[in-house]
CSV table of C-alpha atoms and ligand atoms in Angstrom, one decimal:
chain,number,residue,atom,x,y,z
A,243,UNK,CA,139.4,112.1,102.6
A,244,UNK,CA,139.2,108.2,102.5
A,245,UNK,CA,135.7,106.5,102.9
A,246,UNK,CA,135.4,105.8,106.4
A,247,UNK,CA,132.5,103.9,106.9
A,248,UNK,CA,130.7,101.7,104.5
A,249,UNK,CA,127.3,103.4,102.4
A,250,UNK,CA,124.6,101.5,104.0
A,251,UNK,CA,121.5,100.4,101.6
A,252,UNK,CA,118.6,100.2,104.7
A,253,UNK,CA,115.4,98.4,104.7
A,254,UNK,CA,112.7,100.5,105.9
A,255,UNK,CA,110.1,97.7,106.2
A,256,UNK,CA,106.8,98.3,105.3
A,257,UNK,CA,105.6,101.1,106.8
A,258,UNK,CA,105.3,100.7,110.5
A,259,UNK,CA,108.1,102.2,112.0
A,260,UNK,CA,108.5,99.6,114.8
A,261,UNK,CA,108.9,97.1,111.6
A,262,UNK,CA,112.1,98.3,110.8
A,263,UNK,CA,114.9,95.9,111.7
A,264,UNK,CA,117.6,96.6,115.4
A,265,UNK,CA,120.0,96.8,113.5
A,266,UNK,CA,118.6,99.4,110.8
A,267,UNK,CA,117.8,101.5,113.2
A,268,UNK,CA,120.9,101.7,114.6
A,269,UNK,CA,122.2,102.9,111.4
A,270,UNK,CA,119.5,105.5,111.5
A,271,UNK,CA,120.2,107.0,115.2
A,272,UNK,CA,124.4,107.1,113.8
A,273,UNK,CA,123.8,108.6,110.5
A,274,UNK,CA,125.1,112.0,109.0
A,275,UNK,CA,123.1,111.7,105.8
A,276,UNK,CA,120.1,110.2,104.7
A,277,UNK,CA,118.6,109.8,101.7
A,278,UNK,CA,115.5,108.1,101.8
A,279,UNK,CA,112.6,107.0,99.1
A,280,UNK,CA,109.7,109.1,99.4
A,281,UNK,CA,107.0,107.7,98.4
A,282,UNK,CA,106.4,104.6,101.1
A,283,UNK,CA,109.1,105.2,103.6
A,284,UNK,CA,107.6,106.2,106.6
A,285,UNK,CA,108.7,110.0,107.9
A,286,UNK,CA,108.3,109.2,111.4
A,287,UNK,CA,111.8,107.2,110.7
A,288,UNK,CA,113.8,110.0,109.9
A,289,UNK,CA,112.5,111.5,113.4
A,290,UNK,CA,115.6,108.8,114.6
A,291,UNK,CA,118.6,110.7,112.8
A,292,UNK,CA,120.6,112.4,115.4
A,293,UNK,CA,120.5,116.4,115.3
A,294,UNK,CA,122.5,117.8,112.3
A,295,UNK,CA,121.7,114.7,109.9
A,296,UNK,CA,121.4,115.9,106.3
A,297,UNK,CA,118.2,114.2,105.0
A,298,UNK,CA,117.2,114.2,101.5
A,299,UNK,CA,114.2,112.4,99.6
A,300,UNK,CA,115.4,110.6,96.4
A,301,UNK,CA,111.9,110.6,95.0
A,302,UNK,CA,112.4,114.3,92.9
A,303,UNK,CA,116.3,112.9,92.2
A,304,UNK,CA,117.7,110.8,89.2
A,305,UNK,CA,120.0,108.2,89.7
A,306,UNK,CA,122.9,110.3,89.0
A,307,UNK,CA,121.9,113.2,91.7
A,308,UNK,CA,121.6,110.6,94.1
A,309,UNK,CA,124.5,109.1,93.6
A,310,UNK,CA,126.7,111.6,93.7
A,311,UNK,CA,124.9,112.8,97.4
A,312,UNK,CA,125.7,109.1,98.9
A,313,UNK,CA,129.3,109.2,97.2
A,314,UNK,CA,130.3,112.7,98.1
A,315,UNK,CA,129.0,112.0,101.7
A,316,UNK,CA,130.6,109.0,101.8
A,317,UNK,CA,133.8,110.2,100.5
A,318,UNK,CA,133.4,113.2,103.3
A,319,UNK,CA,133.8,110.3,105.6
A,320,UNK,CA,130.5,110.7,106.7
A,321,UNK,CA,127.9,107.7,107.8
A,322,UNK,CA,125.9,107.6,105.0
A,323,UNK,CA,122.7,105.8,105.1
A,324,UNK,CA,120.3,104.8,101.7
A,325,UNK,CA,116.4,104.3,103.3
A,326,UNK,CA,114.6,102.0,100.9
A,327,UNK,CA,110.9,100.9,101.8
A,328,UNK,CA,110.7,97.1,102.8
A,329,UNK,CA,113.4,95.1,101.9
A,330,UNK,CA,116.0,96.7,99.5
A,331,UNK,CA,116.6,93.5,97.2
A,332,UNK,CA,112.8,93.4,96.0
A,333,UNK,CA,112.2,96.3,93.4
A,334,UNK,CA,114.5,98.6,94.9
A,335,UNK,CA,116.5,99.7,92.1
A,336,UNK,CA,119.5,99.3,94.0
A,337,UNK,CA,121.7,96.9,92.0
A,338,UNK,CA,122.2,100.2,89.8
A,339,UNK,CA,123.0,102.2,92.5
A,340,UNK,CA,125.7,99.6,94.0
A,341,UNK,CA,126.9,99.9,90.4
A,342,UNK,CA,127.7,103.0,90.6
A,343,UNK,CA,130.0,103.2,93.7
A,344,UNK,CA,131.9,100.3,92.3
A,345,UNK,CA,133.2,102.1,90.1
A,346,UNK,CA,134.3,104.8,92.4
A,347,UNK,CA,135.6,102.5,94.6
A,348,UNK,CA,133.7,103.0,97.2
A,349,UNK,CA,132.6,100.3,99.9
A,350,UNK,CA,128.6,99.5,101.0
A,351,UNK,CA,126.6,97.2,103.1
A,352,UNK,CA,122.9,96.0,103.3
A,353,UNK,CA,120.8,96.0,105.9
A,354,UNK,CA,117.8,94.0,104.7
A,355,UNK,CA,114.3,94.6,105.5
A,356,UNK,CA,110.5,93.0,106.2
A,357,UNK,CA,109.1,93.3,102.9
A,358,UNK,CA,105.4,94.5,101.8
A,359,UNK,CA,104.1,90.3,101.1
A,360,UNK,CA,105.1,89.9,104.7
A,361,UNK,CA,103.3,92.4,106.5
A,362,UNK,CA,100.2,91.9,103.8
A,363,UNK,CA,100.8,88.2,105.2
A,364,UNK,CA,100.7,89.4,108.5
A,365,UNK,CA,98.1,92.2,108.6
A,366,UNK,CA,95.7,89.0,106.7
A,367,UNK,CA,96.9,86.8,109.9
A,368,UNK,CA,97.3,84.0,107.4
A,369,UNK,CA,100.5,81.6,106.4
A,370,UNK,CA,101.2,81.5,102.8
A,371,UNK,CA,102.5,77.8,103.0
A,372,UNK,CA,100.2,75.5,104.0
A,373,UNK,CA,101.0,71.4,104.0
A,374,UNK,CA,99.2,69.8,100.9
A,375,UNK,CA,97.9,73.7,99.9
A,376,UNK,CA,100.5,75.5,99.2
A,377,UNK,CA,104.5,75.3,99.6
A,378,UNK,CA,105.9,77.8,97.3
A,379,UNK,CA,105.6,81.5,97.2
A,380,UNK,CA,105.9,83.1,93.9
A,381,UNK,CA,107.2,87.3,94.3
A,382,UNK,CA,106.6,89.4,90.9
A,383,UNK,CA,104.9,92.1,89.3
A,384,UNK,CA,102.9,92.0,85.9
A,385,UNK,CA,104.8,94.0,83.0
A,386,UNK,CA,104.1,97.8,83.2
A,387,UNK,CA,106.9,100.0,82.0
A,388,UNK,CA,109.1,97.9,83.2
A,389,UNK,CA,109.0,94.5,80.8
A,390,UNK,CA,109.5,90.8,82.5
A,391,UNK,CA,111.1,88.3,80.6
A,392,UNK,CA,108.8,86.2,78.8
A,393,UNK,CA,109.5,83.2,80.5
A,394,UNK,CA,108.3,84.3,83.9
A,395,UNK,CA,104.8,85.9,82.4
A,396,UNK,CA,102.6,85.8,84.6
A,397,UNK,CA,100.3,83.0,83.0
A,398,UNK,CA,103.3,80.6,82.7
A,399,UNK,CA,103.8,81.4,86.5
A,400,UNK,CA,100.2,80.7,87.7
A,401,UNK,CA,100.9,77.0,86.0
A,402,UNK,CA,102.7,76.4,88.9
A,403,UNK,CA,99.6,77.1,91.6
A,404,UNK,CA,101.0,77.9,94.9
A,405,UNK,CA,101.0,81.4,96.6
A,406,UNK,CA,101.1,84.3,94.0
A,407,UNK,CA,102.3,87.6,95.1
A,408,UNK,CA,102.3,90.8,93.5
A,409,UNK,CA,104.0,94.1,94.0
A,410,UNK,CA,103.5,96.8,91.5
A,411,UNK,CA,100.5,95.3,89.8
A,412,UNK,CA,97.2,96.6,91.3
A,413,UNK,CA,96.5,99.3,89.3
A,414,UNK,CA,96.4,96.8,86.4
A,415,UNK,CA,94.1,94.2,88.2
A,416,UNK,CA,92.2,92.8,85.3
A,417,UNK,CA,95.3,91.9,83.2
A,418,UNK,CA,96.5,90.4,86.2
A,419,UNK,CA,93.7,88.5,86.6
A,420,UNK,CA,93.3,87.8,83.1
A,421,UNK,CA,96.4,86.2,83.0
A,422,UNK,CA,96.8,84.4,86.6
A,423,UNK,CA,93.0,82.5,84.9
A,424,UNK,CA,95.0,81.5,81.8
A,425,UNK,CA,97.4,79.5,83.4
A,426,UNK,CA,94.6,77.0,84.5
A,427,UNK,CA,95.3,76.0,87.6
A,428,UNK,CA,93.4,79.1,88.8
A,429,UNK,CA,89.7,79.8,88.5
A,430,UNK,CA,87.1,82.0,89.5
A,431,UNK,CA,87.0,80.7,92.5
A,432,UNK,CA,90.9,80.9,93.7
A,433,UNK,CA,91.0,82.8,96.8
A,434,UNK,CA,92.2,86.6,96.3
A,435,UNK,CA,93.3,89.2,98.4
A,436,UNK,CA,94.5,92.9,98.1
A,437,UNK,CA,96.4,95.0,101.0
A,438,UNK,CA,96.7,98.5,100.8
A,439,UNK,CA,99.3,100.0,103.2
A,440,UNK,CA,100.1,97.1,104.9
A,441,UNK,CA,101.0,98.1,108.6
A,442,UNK,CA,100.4,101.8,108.3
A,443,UNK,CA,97.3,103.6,110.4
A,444,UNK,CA,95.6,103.3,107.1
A,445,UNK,CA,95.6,100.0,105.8
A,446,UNK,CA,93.0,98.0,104.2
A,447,UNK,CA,91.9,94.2,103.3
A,448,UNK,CA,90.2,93.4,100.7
A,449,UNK,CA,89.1,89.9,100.4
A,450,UNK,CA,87.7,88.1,97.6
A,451,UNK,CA,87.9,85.3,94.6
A,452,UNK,CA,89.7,85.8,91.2
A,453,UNK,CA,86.2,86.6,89.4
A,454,UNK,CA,85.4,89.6,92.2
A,455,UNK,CA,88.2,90.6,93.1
A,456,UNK,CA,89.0,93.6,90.9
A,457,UNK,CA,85.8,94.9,91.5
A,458,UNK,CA,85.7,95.1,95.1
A,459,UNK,CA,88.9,97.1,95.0
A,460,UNK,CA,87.5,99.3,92.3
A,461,UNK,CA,84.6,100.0,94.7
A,462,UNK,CA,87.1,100.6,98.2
A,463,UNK,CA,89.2,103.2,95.3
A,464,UNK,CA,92.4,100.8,95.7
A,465,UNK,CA,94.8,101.9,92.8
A,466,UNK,CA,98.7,101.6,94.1
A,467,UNK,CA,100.6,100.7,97.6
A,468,UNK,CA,99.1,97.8,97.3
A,469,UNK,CA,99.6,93.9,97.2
A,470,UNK,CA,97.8,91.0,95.5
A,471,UNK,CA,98.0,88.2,96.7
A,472,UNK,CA,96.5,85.0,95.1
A,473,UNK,CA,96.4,81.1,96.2
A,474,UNK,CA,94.3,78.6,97.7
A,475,UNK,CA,96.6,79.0,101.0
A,476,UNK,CA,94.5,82.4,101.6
A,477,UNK,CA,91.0,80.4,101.6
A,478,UNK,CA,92.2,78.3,104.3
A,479,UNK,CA,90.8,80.0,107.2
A,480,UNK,CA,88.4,78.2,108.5
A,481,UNK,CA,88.3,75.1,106.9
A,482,UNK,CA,89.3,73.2,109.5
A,483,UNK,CA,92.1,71.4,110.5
A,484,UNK,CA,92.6,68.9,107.6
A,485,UNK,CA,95.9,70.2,106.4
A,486,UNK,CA,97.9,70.9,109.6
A,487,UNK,CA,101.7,71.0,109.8
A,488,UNK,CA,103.1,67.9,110.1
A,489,UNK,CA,106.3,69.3,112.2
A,490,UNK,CA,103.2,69.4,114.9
A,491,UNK,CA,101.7,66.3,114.6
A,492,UNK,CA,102.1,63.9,117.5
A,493,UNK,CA,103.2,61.2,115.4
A,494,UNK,CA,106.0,63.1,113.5
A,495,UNK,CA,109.6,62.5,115.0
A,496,UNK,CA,112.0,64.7,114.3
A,497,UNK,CA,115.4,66.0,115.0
A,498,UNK,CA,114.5,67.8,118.3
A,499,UNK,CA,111.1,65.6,119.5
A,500,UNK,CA,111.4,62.0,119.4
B,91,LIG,N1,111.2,97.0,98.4
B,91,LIG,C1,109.8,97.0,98.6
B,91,LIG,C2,109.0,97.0,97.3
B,91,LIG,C3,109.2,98.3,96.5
B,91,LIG,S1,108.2,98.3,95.1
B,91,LIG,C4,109.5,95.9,99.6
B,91,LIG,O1,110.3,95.0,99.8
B,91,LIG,O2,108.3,95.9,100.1
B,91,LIG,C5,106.7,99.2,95.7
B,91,LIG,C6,105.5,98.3,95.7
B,91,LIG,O3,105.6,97.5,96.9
B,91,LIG,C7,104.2,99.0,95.8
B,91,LIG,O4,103.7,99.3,94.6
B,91,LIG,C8,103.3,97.9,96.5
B,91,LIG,O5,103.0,96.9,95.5
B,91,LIG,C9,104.3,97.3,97.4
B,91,LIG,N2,104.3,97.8,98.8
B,91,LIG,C10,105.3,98.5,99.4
B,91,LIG,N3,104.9,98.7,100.7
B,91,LIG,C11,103.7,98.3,100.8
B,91,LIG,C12,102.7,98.2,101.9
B,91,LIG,N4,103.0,98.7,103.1
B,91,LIG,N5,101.6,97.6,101.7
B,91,LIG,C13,101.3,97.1,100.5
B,91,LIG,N6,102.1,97.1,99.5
B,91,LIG,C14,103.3,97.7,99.6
């Protein structure tokens, strides 16, 4: 039978199943087979599929065994749905999967997703770019099993300042520190800040500098689902009102206020 309807990769979001985008959800309440990533996608999600939905969880699967569900369902003409947690582009491992029904031919769509740094963002109530603070965000991980290319190590990264984020790194907080110290821009005193499960009934905020940091997550037993995120942006709460958007300022004329 032709493929009748596009595979569709879906952000999850973070956790919270309200966080999930209209449109995702959509996808969910049509779908005739799910397969979903186990480990951070929330269940309460799959709760959505209509009655008769096939639902599998990748997280026991290799990449060919969960290929071959999305192609043969897809091929069945079915509505085929891939669930990836946050945002599919971000770690997702879908590039490989996209790969894969290329070469069969077969047609897919994204649906993206709220990623983990912006619920972490949220659930800390704080703005990552801040006039004259901060006004780049930096998304990466430090090298585990999976290598990063030498030029974006994470030392050579923290040169830059600005708002650090890291997925997939917590369980390896000293190196991280370690290296976010040797850029030198950052010191023992740069602002730090974990979030474990951001958006879910259990999340938690650890708050802290560079030089405490790993320890007080040691102490609350934090060791993965978790982000770090690093910058002077995340001290700025309470510091007044020095640094404050100009696109607010009364004597800042723009294209809409004159
Ligand atoms: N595609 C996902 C990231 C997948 S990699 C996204 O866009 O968010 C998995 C890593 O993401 C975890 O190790 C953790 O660092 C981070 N992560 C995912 N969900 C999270 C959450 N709710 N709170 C904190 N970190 C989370």
């Amino acid at each position: 039978m032709p493929q009748r309807h596009p595979v569709l990769f879906v952000g999850a979001g973070p956790g919270d199943p309200e966080l999930i985008t209209v449109k995702g959800l959509k996808a969910l309440q049509r779908a005739e087979l799910v397969v979903y990533a186990g480990s951070l996608v929330n269940p309460a999600l799959l709760g959505e599929c209509p009655a008769g939905c096939e639902i599998h969880d990748s997280a026991p699967l290799n990449l060919r065994q969960t290929h071959r569900l999305l192609a043969d369902g897809a091929r069945a003409g079915r509505r085929v749905v891939r669930l990836h947690t946050g945002d599919p582009a971000l770690y997702g491992a879908i590039q490989e999967q996209m790969d894969l029904l290329d070469a069969e031919g077969l047609d897919y769509e994204v649906i993206p997703g709220v990623t983990a740094a912006f619920a972490a963002a949220a659930a800390l109530k704080q703005e990552l770019t801040l006039p004259e603070v901060s006004q780049t965000l930096v998304m990466t991980r430090a090298e585990g099993r999976t290598p990063v290319p030498a030029p974006e190590r994470l030392s050579r990264l923290a040169a830059n300042g600005g708002t650090i984020c890291l997925y997939l790194s917590v369980g390896m907080v000293e190196k991280v520190v370690a290296e976010l110290l040797a850029g030198g821009v950052f010191t023992g005193r740069t602002p730090a800040a974990v979030v474990y499960r951001a958006s879910w009934p259990d999340e938690k905020i650890v708050t802290g500098t560079l030089s405490d940091i790993a320890g007080k997550i040691a102490k609350a037993g934090i060791r993965r689902q978790a982000l770090i995120l690093v910058g002077e942006a995340l001290g700025a709460r309470g510091r007044g009102l020095q640094a404050r958007s100009k696109l607010y300022d009364a004597d800042f004329t723009h294209g809409f206020r004159k």
